[in-house]
Coordinates of C-alpha atoms (C1' of nucleotides) in Angstrom, one line a residue:
Chain A
E68 CA 18.0 -71.2 -11.0
P69 CA 16.1 -68.6 -9.0
E70 CA 17.6 -66.0 -11.3
I71 CA 16.5 -67.8 -14.4
L72 CA 13.0 -68.2 -13.0
E73 CA 12.8 -64.5 -12.1
D74 CA 14.0 -63.6 -15.6
F75 CA 11.3 -65.8 -17.0
N76 CA 8.6 -63.9 -15.0
K77 CA 10.1 -60.6 -16.2
L78 CA 10.2 -61.8 -19.8
V79 CA 6.5 -62.7 -19.8
Q80 CA 5.6 -59.4 -18.2
R81 CA 7.7 -57.5 -20.7
E82 CA 6.4 -59.3 -23.8
D83 CA 2.9 -59.2 -22.3
P84 CA 1.3 -62.0 -24.5
D85 CA -2.4 -62.6 -24.8
I86 CA -1.8 -66.3 -25.6
I87 CA 0.8 -68.6 -24.3
T88 CA 1.4 -71.8 -26.2
G89 CA 3.8 -74.7 -26.5
Y90 CA 3.8 -78.4 -27.2
N91 CA 2.3 -80.3 -24.2
I92 CA 2.8 -77.2 -21.9
D93 CA -0.3 -78.1 -19.9
G94 CA 1.1 -81.4 -18.8
Y95 CA 4.8 -80.7 -18.8
D96 CA 6.2 -77.2 -19.0
M97 CA 3.7 -75.5 -16.7
P98 CA 3.8 -78.1 -13.9
L99 CA 7.6 -78.2 -14.1
L100 CA 7.8 -74.4 -13.9
E101 CA 5.4 -74.4 -11.0
E102 CA 7.4 -77.0 -9.2
R103 CA 10.8 -75.2 -9.7
M104 CA 9.3 -71.9 -8.7
K105 CA 8.0 -73.4 -5.5
F106 CA 11.3 -75.2 -4.8
N107 CA 13.3 -71.9 -5.3
K108 CA 10.7 -69.8 -3.4
V109 CA 10.1 -67.7 -6.5
R110 CA 6.5 -66.4 -7.1
F111 CA 5.2 -67.6 -10.4
S112 CA 4.0 -64.2 -11.4
I113 CA 3.1 -64.3 -15.1
G114 CA -0.5 -63.2 -14.9
R115 CA -1.5 -59.7 -16.2
D116 CA -2.2 -59.0 -12.5
Y117 CA 1.1 -60.8 -11.5
I118 CA -1.0 -63.6 -10.0
S119 CA 0.3 -67.2 -10.5
P120 CA -1.4 -69.6 -13.0
R121 CA -3.7 -72.2 -11.4
R122 CA -4.3 -75.7 -12.5
I123 CA -8.0 -76.4 -12.9
M124 CA -9.4 -79.9 -12.4
D125 CA -6.0 -81.4 -13.2
Q126 CA -6.6 -80.4 -16.8
Y127 CA -6.0 -76.9 -18.0
W128 CA -4.5 -73.7 -16.6
R129 CA -6.2 -70.5 -15.7
L130 CA -4.2 -67.3 -15.8
H131 CA -5.6 -63.8 -15.3
G132 CA -5.5 -61.8 -18.4
R133 CA -3.9 -64.4 -20.6
V134 CA -5.0 -67.7 -22.2
I135 CA -2.8 -70.8 -22.0
D136 CA -3.6 -72.8 -25.1
D137 CA -1.7 -76.1 -25.5
T138 CA -0.8 -76.7 -29.2
W139 CA -0.5 -80.4 -28.6
W140 CA -4.0 -80.6 -27.4
E141 CA -5.4 -78.4 -30.2
V142 CA -3.6 -80.5 -32.8
R143 CA -5.3 -83.6 -31.4
K144 CA -8.7 -81.9 -31.4
V145 CA -8.4 -80.4 -34.9
L146 CA -6.2 -82.6 -37.0
H147 CA -6.4 -86.2 -35.5
P148 CA -3.0 -86.9 -36.9
K149 CA -1.7 -90.4 -37.3
H150 CA 1.2 -89.6 -34.9
E151 CA 1.1 -86.8 -32.3
T152 CA 4.8 -86.0 -31.8
L153 CA 6.0 -82.5 -32.4
N154 CA 8.4 -83.8 -35.0
Y155 CA 5.8 -85.7 -37.0
V156 CA 3.2 -82.9 -36.9
S157 CA 5.7 -80.1 -37.8
N158 CA 7.1 -82.1 -40.7
M159 CA 3.5 -82.7 -41.9
L160 CA 2.4 -79.1 -41.7
L161 CA 5.6 -77.1 -42.1
N162 CA 8.0 -79.5 -43.8
E163 CA 10.4 -78.8 -41.0
G164 CA 11.4 -81.0 -38.1
K165 CA 13.1 -80.8 -34.7
E166 CA 16.8 -80.1 -34.2
D167 CA 19.0 -83.2 -33.8
V168 CA 19.8 -83.4 -30.1
N169 CA 19.7 -86.5 -27.9
R170 CA 17.1 -85.6 -25.4
L171 CA 17.7 -88.8 -23.3
D172 CA 21.3 -87.7 -22.8
I173 CA 20.6 -84.0 -22.3
E174 CA 23.1 -83.5 -19.5
N175 CA 26.1 -84.5 -21.7
E176 CA 24.7 -82.7 -24.7
W177 CA 24.5 -79.6 -22.6
K178 CA 28.1 -80.1 -21.6
N179 CA 29.4 -80.9 -25.1
R180 CA 27.3 -78.9 -27.5
R181 CA 25.6 -76.1 -25.6
D182 CA 24.8 -74.0 -28.6
D183 CA 23.1 -76.9 -30.3
V184 CA 20.9 -77.5 -27.2
I185 CA 19.9 -73.9 -27.1
K186 CA 19.0 -74.0 -30.8
Y187 CA 17.1 -77.2 -30.1
C188 CA 15.0 -75.6 -27.4
I189 CA 14.3 -72.4 -29.4
K190 CA 13.3 -74.5 -32.4
D191 CA 10.9 -76.6 -30.3
A192 CA 9.1 -73.5 -29.0
R193 CA 9.0 -71.9 -32.5
L194 CA 7.6 -75.0 -34.1
A195 CA 4.8 -75.2 -31.6
L196 CA 3.9 -71.5 -32.3
L197 CA 4.1 -72.1 -36.1
I198 CA 1.8 -75.1 -35.8
Y199 CA -0.6 -73.1 -33.6
R200 CA -0.8 -70.5 -36.3
K201 CA -1.0 -72.9 -39.1
I202 CA -4.1 -74.7 -37.8
R203 CA -5.8 -71.4 -37.3
I204 CA -7.3 -72.5 -34.0
L205 CA -7.2 -69.0 -32.5
D206 CA -9.5 -67.8 -35.3
R207 CA -11.9 -70.7 -34.8
N208 CA -12.0 -70.1 -31.0
L209 CA -12.5 -66.3 -31.5
Y210 CA -15.5 -67.0 -33.9
L211 CA -17.0 -69.4 -31.4
S212 CA -16.4 -66.8 -28.7
T213 CA -18.3 -64.2 -30.7
V214 CA -21.3 -66.3 -31.5
S215 CA -21.5 -68.0 -28.1
M216 CA -20.9 -64.7 -26.2
L217 CA -18.1 -66.3 -24.1
P218 CA -14.6 -65.1 -23.2
L219 CA -11.9 -66.7 -25.2
D220 CA -10.6 -68.6 -22.1
D221 CA -14.0 -70.3 -21.7
V222 CA -14.2 -71.3 -25.3
T223 CA -10.6 -72.6 -25.3
N224 CA -10.8 -74.6 -22.1
G225 CA -14.5 -75.3 -21.6
G226 CA -16.6 -78.1 -23.0
T227 CA -19.5 -77.7 -25.4
S228 CA -22.0 -77.5 -22.5
T229 CA -20.4 -74.2 -21.7
Y230 CA -21.5 -72.8 -25.0
V231 CA -25.1 -73.9 -24.6
D232 CA -25.1 -72.6 -21.0
S233 CA -24.0 -69.2 -22.2
L234 CA -26.9 -68.8 -24.6
L235 CA -29.6 -70.8 -22.8
I236 CA -29.2 -69.3 -19.3
R237 CA -29.1 -65.8 -20.7
R238 CA -32.3 -66.5 -22.5
A239 CA -34.0 -68.3 -19.6
D240 CA -33.1 -65.4 -17.3
R241 CA -34.7 -62.9 -19.6
E242 CA -37.9 -64.9 -19.6
N243 CA -37.9 -65.5 -15.8
I244 CA -37.4 -69.2 -16.3
G245 CA -35.6 -71.0 -13.5
V246 CA -32.5 -73.0 -14.4
P247 CA -31.0 -75.9 -12.4
M248 CA -27.6 -75.4 -10.9
S249 CA -26.3 -78.8 -12.1
S250 CA -27.6 -82.2 -13.1
S251 CA -29.9 -83.7 -10.6
K252 CA -28.7 -87.2 -11.1
F253 CA -26.3 -89.2 -13.1
S254 CA -28.0 -91.5 -15.5
N255 CA -26.4 -94.5 -17.1
D256 CA -29.2 -95.6 -19.5
T257 CA -29.0 -95.0 -23.2
Y258 CA -31.5 -94.3 -25.9
A259 CA -31.8 -95.0 -29.6
G260 CA -30.0 -92.7 -32.1
G261 CA -29.9 -92.4 -35.9
Y262 CA -31.2 -94.8 -38.5
V263 CA -28.6 -96.5 -40.7
H264 CA -29.8 -98.2 -43.9
T265 CA -28.0 -101.5 -45.0
M266 CA -26.0 -101.4 -48.2
D267 CA -25.5 -104.3 -50.6
P268 CA -22.0 -104.8 -52.0
G269 CA -21.3 -103.6 -55.5
L270 CA -20.3 -100.8 -57.8
Y271 CA -23.2 -98.4 -58.4
D272 CA -23.7 -95.8 -61.2
M273 CA -24.8 -92.3 -60.9
I274 CA -25.7 -92.1 -57.2
V275 CA -27.6 -89.1 -56.1
V276 CA -27.0 -88.1 -52.5
L277 CA -29.6 -86.0 -50.6
D278 CA -28.9 -84.6 -47.2
F279 CA -31.1 -82.9 -44.5
K280 CA -29.9 -79.5 -43.6
S281 CA -29.3 -79.4 -39.8
M282 CA -31.4 -82.5 -39.2
Y283 CA -31.6 -82.4 -35.4
P284 CA -32.0 -78.6 -35.0
S285 CA -34.7 -78.9 -37.6
M286 CA -36.5 -81.5 -35.6
I287 CA -36.3 -79.4 -32.5
I288 CA -37.8 -76.4 -34.3
K289 CA -40.4 -78.2 -36.3
Y290 CA -41.8 -80.1 -33.2
N291 CA -41.2 -77.3 -30.7
I292 CA -39.0 -79.6 -28.6
C293 CA -37.8 -78.0 -25.3
F294 CA -37.8 -78.5 -21.6
T295 CA -40.2 -75.6 -21.4
T296 CA -42.8 -77.2 -23.6
L297 CA -42.5 -80.8 -22.4
S298 CA -46.0 -81.4 -20.9
P299 CA -48.6 -84.1 -20.4
E300 CA -51.1 -81.6 -22.0
G301 CA -48.9 -81.3 -25.1
T302 CA -50.7 -82.0 -28.4
I303 CA -47.5 -82.7 -30.3
V304 CA -46.8 -86.4 -29.6
A305 CA -43.4 -87.7 -30.5
P306 CA -42.8 -91.3 -31.6
N307 CA -41.3 -92.0 -28.2
G308 CA -44.5 -90.8 -26.4
A309 CA -43.1 -87.5 -25.2
R310 CA -45.6 -84.6 -25.5
F311 CA -44.8 -81.0 -26.4
L312 CA -47.0 -78.0 -26.4
D313 CA -48.1 -76.4 -29.6
P314 CA -46.0 -73.3 -30.4
G315 CA -49.2 -71.4 -30.6
V316 CA -49.7 -72.2 -26.9
K317 CA -46.1 -71.7 -25.9
K318 CA -43.0 -71.4 -28.0
G319 CA -40.0 -73.2 -26.4
I320 CA -36.8 -71.3 -25.8
I321 CA -34.5 -73.9 -27.4
P322 CA -36.5 -74.0 -30.7
D323 CA -36.7 -70.2 -30.6
L324 CA -33.0 -69.8 -30.0
L325 CA -32.2 -72.3 -32.8
E326 CA -34.5 -70.6 -35.2
Q327 CA -32.8 -67.4 -34.5
L328 CA -29.3 -69.0 -35.0
M329 CA -30.5 -70.5 -38.3
K330 CA -31.7 -67.2 -39.5
N331 CA -28.5 -65.5 -38.5
R332 CA -26.5 -68.1 -40.3
D333 CA -28.5 -67.7 -43.5
E334 CA -28.0 -64.0 -43.2
V335 CA -24.3 -64.3 -42.8
K336 CA -24.1 -66.7 -45.8
K337 CA -26.1 -64.1 -47.8
Q338 CA -23.7 -61.4 -46.9
M339 CA -20.8 -63.7 -47.8
K340 CA -22.0 -63.8 -51.3
E341 CA -22.5 -60.1 -51.6
D342 CA -19.3 -59.0 -49.8
K343 CA -16.4 -60.9 -51.2
S344 CA -13.8 -58.8 -49.3
N345 CA -15.1 -60.1 -46.0
H346 CA -15.4 -63.7 -47.1
D347 CA -13.1 -65.4 -44.6
Y348 CA -14.5 -63.6 -41.6
L349 CA -18.1 -64.3 -42.5
D350 CA -17.3 -67.9 -43.4
G351 CA -15.7 -68.3 -40.0
L352 CA -18.8 -66.9 -38.3
Q353 CA -21.3 -69.1 -40.2
A354 CA -19.2 -72.2 -39.5
A355 CA -19.2 -71.3 -35.8
I356 CA -23.0 -70.8 -35.7
K357 CA -23.4 -74.3 -37.3
V358 CA -21.1 -75.8 -34.6
L359 CA -23.2 -74.1 -32.0
M360 CA -26.5 -75.3 -33.4
N361 CA -25.4 -78.9 -33.5
T362 CA -24.2 -78.7 -29.9
F363 CA -27.7 -78.4 -28.5
Y364 CA -28.9 -81.9 -29.2
G365 CA -25.8 -83.5 -27.9
V366 CA -25.8 -81.9 -24.5
L367 CA -29.5 -82.7 -23.9
G368 CA -28.5 -86.4 -24.1
T369 CA -25.6 -86.4 -21.7
S370 CA -25.7 -88.1 -18.3
F371 CA -24.7 -85.1 -16.2
Y372 CA -25.6 -81.8 -17.8
R373 CA -28.0 -79.4 -16.1
F374 CA -30.4 -79.4 -19.0
T375 CA -30.2 -83.2 -19.6
N376 CA -33.5 -84.8 -20.4
R377 CA -33.6 -88.2 -22.0
E378 CA -37.3 -87.8 -23.0
I379 CA -36.3 -84.8 -25.0
S380 CA -33.1 -86.2 -26.7
S381 CA -34.9 -89.5 -27.6
A382 CA -37.8 -87.5 -29.0
I383 CA -35.4 -85.7 -31.3
T384 CA -33.8 -88.9 -32.6
A385 CA -37.1 -90.7 -32.8
Y386 CA -38.6 -87.9 -35.0
A387 CA -35.5 -88.0 -37.1
R388 CA -35.7 -91.8 -37.6
N389 CA -39.4 -91.6 -38.5
T390 CA -38.7 -88.8 -41.0
I391 CA -36.0 -90.6 -42.8
T392 CA -37.5 -94.1 -42.8
S393 CA -40.8 -92.9 -44.1
I394 CA -39.2 -90.9 -46.9
I395 CA -37.1 -94.0 -47.8
A396 CA -40.3 -96.1 -47.8
D397 CA -42.1 -93.6 -50.0
L398 CA -39.2 -93.4 -52.5
D399 CA -39.0 -97.2 -52.7
K400 CA -42.8 -97.4 -53.3
S401 CA -42.6 -94.9 -56.1
G402 CA -39.8 -96.8 -57.9
N403 CA -36.8 -94.9 -56.7
K404 CA -33.9 -97.1 -55.6
V405 CA -32.6 -96.1 -52.2
I406 CA -29.3 -98.0 -51.7
Y407 CA -28.0 -96.4 -48.5
G408 CA -28.6 -93.7 -45.9
D409 CA -27.2 -92.7 -42.5
T410 CA -29.1 -90.5 -40.0
D411 CA -29.8 -87.6 -42.3
S412 CA -28.6 -88.7 -45.7
I413 CA -30.2 -90.7 -48.5
F414 CA -28.3 -92.4 -51.4
I415 CA -30.3 -93.1 -54.5
E416 CA -29.5 -95.0 -57.6
S417 CA -30.7 -92.6 -60.2
G418 CA -30.7 -94.9 -63.2
K419 CA -29.8 -92.0 -65.4
K420 CA -27.2 -92.3 -68.2
T421 CA -26.1 -88.7 -68.3
L422 CA -25.0 -86.3 -65.7
D423 CA -27.5 -83.7 -66.7
E424 CA -30.4 -86.1 -66.3
A425 CA -29.1 -87.1 -62.9
I426 CA -28.7 -83.5 -61.8
E427 CA -32.3 -82.8 -62.8
Y428 CA -33.5 -85.9 -61.0
G429 CA -31.6 -84.9 -57.8
N430 CA -33.0 -81.3 -57.9
R431 CA -36.5 -82.6 -58.4
L432 CA -36.4 -85.1 -55.6
S433 CA -34.9 -82.5 -53.3
S434 CA -37.6 -79.9 -54.0
D435 CA -40.5 -82.4 -53.9
I436 CA -39.5 -83.9 -50.6
S437 CA -38.5 -80.6 -49.0
R438 CA -41.9 -79.1 -49.8
K439 CA -43.8 -82.2 -48.7
E440 CA -42.0 -82.5 -45.3
N441 CA -41.6 -78.8 -44.6
L442 CA -37.9 -79.4 -44.1
V443 CA -34.8 -78.7 -46.2
L444 CA -33.5 -81.8 -48.0
E445 CA -30.5 -80.7 -49.9
F446 CA -29.3 -82.2 -53.2
E447 CA -25.7 -82.6 -52.1
K448 CA -23.8 -84.5 -54.7
I449 CA -23.6 -87.3 -57.3
M450 CA -21.1 -90.1 -57.2
D451 CA -20.2 -92.2 -60.2
P452 CA -19.4 -94.9 -59.5
L453 CA -19.9 -95.6 -55.8
F454 CA -18.4 -98.7 -54.2
S455 CA -19.5 -100.7 -51.2
H456 CA -18.4 -104.0 -49.9
G457 CA -21.7 -104.3 -48.0
A458 CA -20.9 -102.7 -44.7
K459 CA -22.5 -99.7 -43.2
K460 CA -20.5 -96.5 -42.7
R461 CA -18.0 -97.6 -45.3
Y462 CA -18.0 -96.5 -49.0
A463 CA -15.8 -95.0 -51.7
G464 CA -17.0 -93.0 -54.6
K465 CA -15.9 -90.7 -57.4
I466 CA -17.6 -87.4 -57.2
V467 CA -18.9 -86.0 -60.5
Y468 CA -21.1 -83.3 -59.0
P469 CA -21.0 -80.5 -57.9
P470 CA -18.3 -79.3 -60.4
S471 CA -16.3 -77.8 -57.5
S472 CA -15.4 -81.2 -56.3
A473 CA -15.7 -83.2 -59.5
G474 CA -13.0 -85.8 -59.9
E475 CA -12.4 -86.1 -56.2
I476 CA -12.4 -89.6 -54.6
L477 CA -14.5 -89.7 -51.5
V478 CA -13.8 -92.4 -48.9
R479 CA -15.7 -93.0 -45.7
G480 CA -14.9 -95.4 -42.9
Y481 CA -12.3 -97.5 -44.7
E482 CA -8.7 -98.1 -43.6
T483 CA -7.5 -95.1 -45.7
R484 CA -9.4 -92.9 -43.2
R485 CA -8.3 -94.6 -40.1
T486 CA -5.3 -93.4 -38.1
D487 CA -4.7 -96.8 -36.6
S488 CA -4.0 -98.5 -39.9
F489 CA -0.4 -98.8 -41.1
D490 CA 0.7 -96.7 -44.1
L491 CA 1.1 -99.7 -46.4
Q492 CA -2.4 -100.7 -45.7
S493 CA -4.0 -97.3 -46.4
E494 CA -1.8 -96.5 -49.4
A495 CA -2.5 -99.9 -51.0
L496 CA -6.3 -99.6 -50.4
S497 CA -6.2 -96.1 -51.8
T498 CA -4.6 -97.5 -55.0
V499 CA -7.2 -100.2 -55.2
F500 CA -10.0 -97.7 -54.9
D501 CA -8.5 -95.6 -57.6
L502 CA -8.4 -98.6 -59.9
I503 CA -11.8 -99.9 -59.0
L504 CA -13.4 -96.5 -59.4
S505 CA -11.8 -96.2 -62.8
R506 CA -13.6 -99.5 -63.4
D507 CA -10.4 -101.5 -63.6
V508 CA -11.2 -104.3 -61.3
E509 CA -8.8 -106.7 -62.9
G510 CA -6.0 -104.2 -62.5
A511 CA -6.8 -103.8 -58.9
K512 CA -6.8 -107.6 -58.3
Q513 CA -3.4 -107.9 -60.0
Y514 CA -1.9 -105.1 -58.0
A515 CA -3.2 -106.5 -54.7
E516 CA -1.9 -110.0 -55.4
D517 CA 1.5 -108.8 -56.3
L518 CA 1.8 -106.5 -53.3
V519 CA 0.6 -109.1 -50.8
K520 CA 3.2 -111.5 -52.1
E521 CA 5.9 -109.0 -52.0
V522 CA 5.2 -107.9 -48.4
A523 CA 5.4 -111.5 -47.2
T524 CA 9.0 -111.7 -48.4
G525 CA 9.9 -108.6 -46.4
K526 CA 10.5 -106.3 -49.3
I527 CA 8.9 -103.3 -47.7
D528 CA 10.0 -100.2 -45.9
T529 CA 9.7 -100.7 -42.2
S530 CA 8.3 -97.2 -41.6
K531 CA 5.2 -98.3 -43.6
L532 CA 4.4 -100.9 -41.0
V533 CA 4.0 -98.6 -38.0
I534 CA 0.7 -99.0 -36.2
S535 CA -0.4 -96.2 -33.9
R536 CA -3.2 -96.0 -31.3
S537 CA -3.9 -94.0 -28.2
V538 CA -3.4 -95.5 -24.7
K539 CA -5.3 -94.5 -21.6
N540 CA -4.3 -94.8 -18.0
F541 CA -3.3 -98.5 -17.7
S542 CA -5.6 -99.0 -14.7
T543 CA -8.7 -98.3 -16.8
Y544 CA -8.3 -101.6 -18.8
K545 CA -10.0 -104.9 -18.0
N546 CA -7.0 -106.7 -19.3
A547 CA -4.2 -104.3 -20.0
G548 CA -1.5 -107.0 -20.5
S549 CA -3.2 -108.4 -23.5
M550 CA -3.3 -105.2 -25.5
A551 CA -0.7 -104.3 -28.1
N552 CA -1.0 -100.5 -27.6
V553 CA -0.6 -100.9 -23.8
N554 CA 2.4 -103.2 -24.2
A555 CA 4.0 -100.8 -26.6
A556 CA 3.5 -97.9 -24.1
K557 CA 5.1 -99.9 -21.4
K558 CA 8.2 -100.6 -23.5
L559 CA 8.3 -96.9 -24.4
I560 CA 8.5 -96.1 -20.8
D561 CA 11.2 -98.7 -20.3
A562 CA 13.2 -97.0 -23.2
G563 CA 13.2 -93.8 -21.1
E564 CA 10.7 -92.0 -23.3
T565 CA 7.8 -90.0 -21.8
F566 CA 4.3 -91.4 -21.8
I567 CA 1.3 -89.3 -20.9
P568 CA -2.1 -91.1 -20.6
G569 CA -4.3 -90.3 -23.6
M570 CA -1.3 -90.1 -25.9
K571 CA -0.9 -92.0 -29.2
V572 CA 1.7 -94.7 -29.1
S573 CA 3.4 -96.3 -32.2
W574 CA 4.7 -99.8 -32.6
I575 CA 5.6 -102.6 -35.0
V576 CA 4.4 -106.2 -34.6
T577 CA 7.4 -108.5 -34.4
D578 CA 5.7 -111.8 -33.7
A579 CA 1.9 -112.1 -34.1
G580 CA 2.2 -115.9 -33.3
K581 CA 2.6 -115.1 -29.6
T582 CA -0.3 -114.4 -27.3
P583 CA -0.4 -111.5 -26.8
Q584 CA 1.3 -110.6 -30.0
A585 CA 4.9 -109.3 -29.6
V586 CA 5.3 -105.6 -30.3
E587 CA 8.2 -103.1 -30.3
P588 CA 7.7 -99.4 -29.9
F589 CA 8.6 -97.3 -32.9
I590 CA 10.3 -94.1 -31.7
D591 CA 10.6 -91.1 -33.9
G592 CA 14.2 -90.4 -34.8
R593 CA 15.5 -93.7 -33.5
K594 CA 16.6 -96.6 -35.6
F595 CA 14.3 -99.6 -35.4
T596 CA 16.4 -102.7 -34.7
H597 CA 13.9 -105.5 -34.6
T598 CA 12.5 -107.5 -37.5
P599 CA 8.8 -107.0 -38.3
D600 CA 6.5 -110.0 -38.6
Y601 CA 6.2 -109.8 -42.4
V602 CA 3.8 -112.7 -42.7
Y603 CA 1.4 -110.9 -40.2
Y604 CA 1.5 -107.7 -42.2
S605 CA 1.0 -109.5 -45.5
K606 CA -2.0 -111.3 -44.0
R607 CA -3.5 -108.1 -42.7
L608 CA -3.0 -106.4 -46.0
Q609 CA -4.6 -109.3 -47.7
E610 CA -7.6 -109.1 -45.4
T611 CA -8.1 -105.4 -46.1
L612 CA -7.7 -105.7 -49.9
N613 CA -9.6 -108.9 -50.2
R614 CA -12.6 -107.6 -48.3
V615 CA -13.0 -105.0 -51.0
L616 CA -12.0 -107.2 -54.0
E617 CA -14.0 -110.3 -53.2
S618 CA -17.2 -108.3 -53.1
L619 CA -16.7 -107.6 -56.8
D620 CA -15.7 -111.2 -57.6
K621 CA -19.2 -111.8 -59.0
E622 CA -18.5 -110.0 -62.2
I623 CA -18.1 -106.6 -63.5
A624 CA -21.3 -106.8 -65.5
V625 CA -23.0 -105.2 -62.5
F626 CA -21.7 -101.8 -63.3
K627 CA -22.3 -102.0 -67.1
N628 CA -26.0 -101.8 -66.6
P629 CA -27.2 -99.2 -64.1
Q630 CA -30.7 -100.5 -64.3
S631 CA -29.8 -104.0 -63.1
K632 CA -30.6 -105.0 -59.6
I633 CA -27.4 -105.1 -57.7
T634 CA -28.6 -107.7 -55.2
D635 CA -29.2 -110.3 -58.0
A636 CA -25.6 -110.4 -58.8
F637 CA -24.7 -111.3 -55.2
E638 CA -27.3 -113.9 -54.4
E639 CA -24.6 -116.4 -53.7
K640 CA -22.2 -115.1 -51.1
P641 CA -18.7 -115.6 -52.3
K642 CA -16.8 -118.0 -50.2
K643 CA -14.4 -116.4 -47.9
R644 CA -10.9 -117.0 -49.2
D645 CA -7.8 -117.4 -47.1
I646 CA -4.4 -116.1 -47.9
E647 CA -3.4 -119.3 -49.8
D648 CA -6.3 -119.0 -52.2
F649 CA -5.3 -115.5 -52.9
F650 CA -1.9 -116.6 -54.1
K651 CA -3.4 -118.9 -56.7
Chain B
dG36 C1' -12.0 -86.8 -17.5
dA37 C1' -9.6 -83.0 -21.8
dC38 C1' -17.5 -83.7 -19.0
dT39 C1' -22.2 -83.4 -26.2
dG40 C1' -24.9 -88.1 -28.3
dT41 C1' -25.7 -93.2 -30.8
dG42 C1' -24.6 -96.7 -34.6
dG43 C1' -21.1 -99.4 -36.5
dC44 C1' -16.8 -101.8 -38.2
dC45 C1' -13.0 -104.6 -37.2
dG46 C1' -8.8 -106.7 -34.8
dT47 C1' -7.6 -109.2 -30.7
dG48 C1' -7.8 -112.4 -27.0
dG49 C1' -10.6 -115.3 -24.1
dT50 C1' -14.0 -119.1 -23.5
dG51 C1' -16.4 -123.4 -24.0
Chain C
dC255 C1' -13.9 -123.4 -34.2
dA256 C1' -17.7 -120.4 -33.2
dC257 C1' -18.9 -117.0 -30.4
dC258 C1' -18.4 -113.0 -27.4
dA259 C1' -16.4 -108.9 -24.9
dC260 C1' -13.4 -105.2 -25.3
dG261 C1' -11.4 -101.3 -27.2
dG262 C1' -10.3 -97.8 -30.6
dC263 C1' -11.7 -95.1 -34.2
dC264 C1' -14.9 -93.5 -37.4
dA265 C1' -19.8 -91.8 -39.7
dC266 C1' -23.4 -89.4 -38.7

DNA sequence: GACTGTGGCCGTGGTG
DNA sequence: CACCACGGCCAC
């Protein structure tokens, strides 16, 4: 073993990589190597200066001259996949899975089919590298590194507060402004955020969507919001009572920085149009600047950051709420029908019959309001139709404008978007949306009824019933024993599989009648030997589909006349039906 | 702890 | 049975 370990050190020094990656190397391979090196009294000398890697805050690894970047972790951050196993993710991205070796019986496998085990190990390492390249995370981090002026290691392993620190401390230093070392005190209280407009259920025609460009950064710039301008003598009075100095008296360093970033971004975007050969690089840069700009507001609201200030963060959100609600009120007053809005967006029923008319309407609203507010309210898209069952943060629509995304179906919030819904659920809802948005409500109902009935009889592929959710450290839960995800994780451990807190765990419900409901873990590559509770799944499917369909029960006439008032058609709330009614 | 925020939906289990 | 707290995930 010492020889193997020595050879590993030599291999790294010989290949001299900038980046070292693997699947869950932070939590598995690195600690294991460290432990075996220690046990065998071999120095773990893989740094560019031959120094050993060090674990920082029990999280990531620091290595001189190289960056250790865990593909598992990057996949979670970038993709939010339904399942996080190497096999699932590599099949999804590369159409290629792991080699078939029984890892629970690795000793015997090594004895009996050594070459296969070697192949298996190489394949695992290769898949991690291919995934790492495929998600282009290194590019993204390098762009962020460029615009935030940080070394790659800090961008890869640091939080967003690191980015803001980098820009803000440099700037403060240049202007002789003192900066706190760390947060003075931890605060638990919260403050109000964005405004969300309620939405009535229905199918809407020709919906114009307007969207503020960089809402929170714009508020900071427009009202000179900064810790350097917060003052009782300020003449700019925010809705929350906070006062800020006029930029003529003193320009804040945060608004100044953001204004600069916004200009830089516009400049990069301009170059992008002129210089097609550099498109990808410039696009990466402008996206990174956007990320950076949006980071400022968030860190001002944290409970522990050095620049935290609740007066400032709540001034930003209060200004944003005032801005959007007053615009919505004005629109309503002037006869425009606002049907929805969330934080920085406004959805308006245009009442137009043709696309051209609707486009003209959207452009006019956008330029009128932008001019009046001295902000940029962009005309983003038109959806026709747009569906809502009457809940905030959930809608589905067919995009008809801009032409680049015309025909696309856009879904927000619903089960089709959620990684904790089972495949049958998301696929069925997706079909229902397709039908509804093609204005075939009857077809959708028929499809839903047939499917719900079929599932109850057990005529369904087991793999479509897998539910997946993350599980934290068991001790963080008030009542861990009553939670399906925790119980699945415990059974996973019993089955000899690895469980790392924070990981997603998959299971199938086998008896929902019990309390807590009985679940069995679903393990990739192993045969599932239990019987799913088909009635439970049928019921959940019915809930999902019926929630959508019953909101359209009150007649399809609603979408035949775009001028009609949607609310009138839903005066009487349809009675909630149970599963028996659905079968009739 | 994978240290940027609030608003919101929904399934589950516990309580009276 | 109504109501509530919890927890996870998602829209901004």
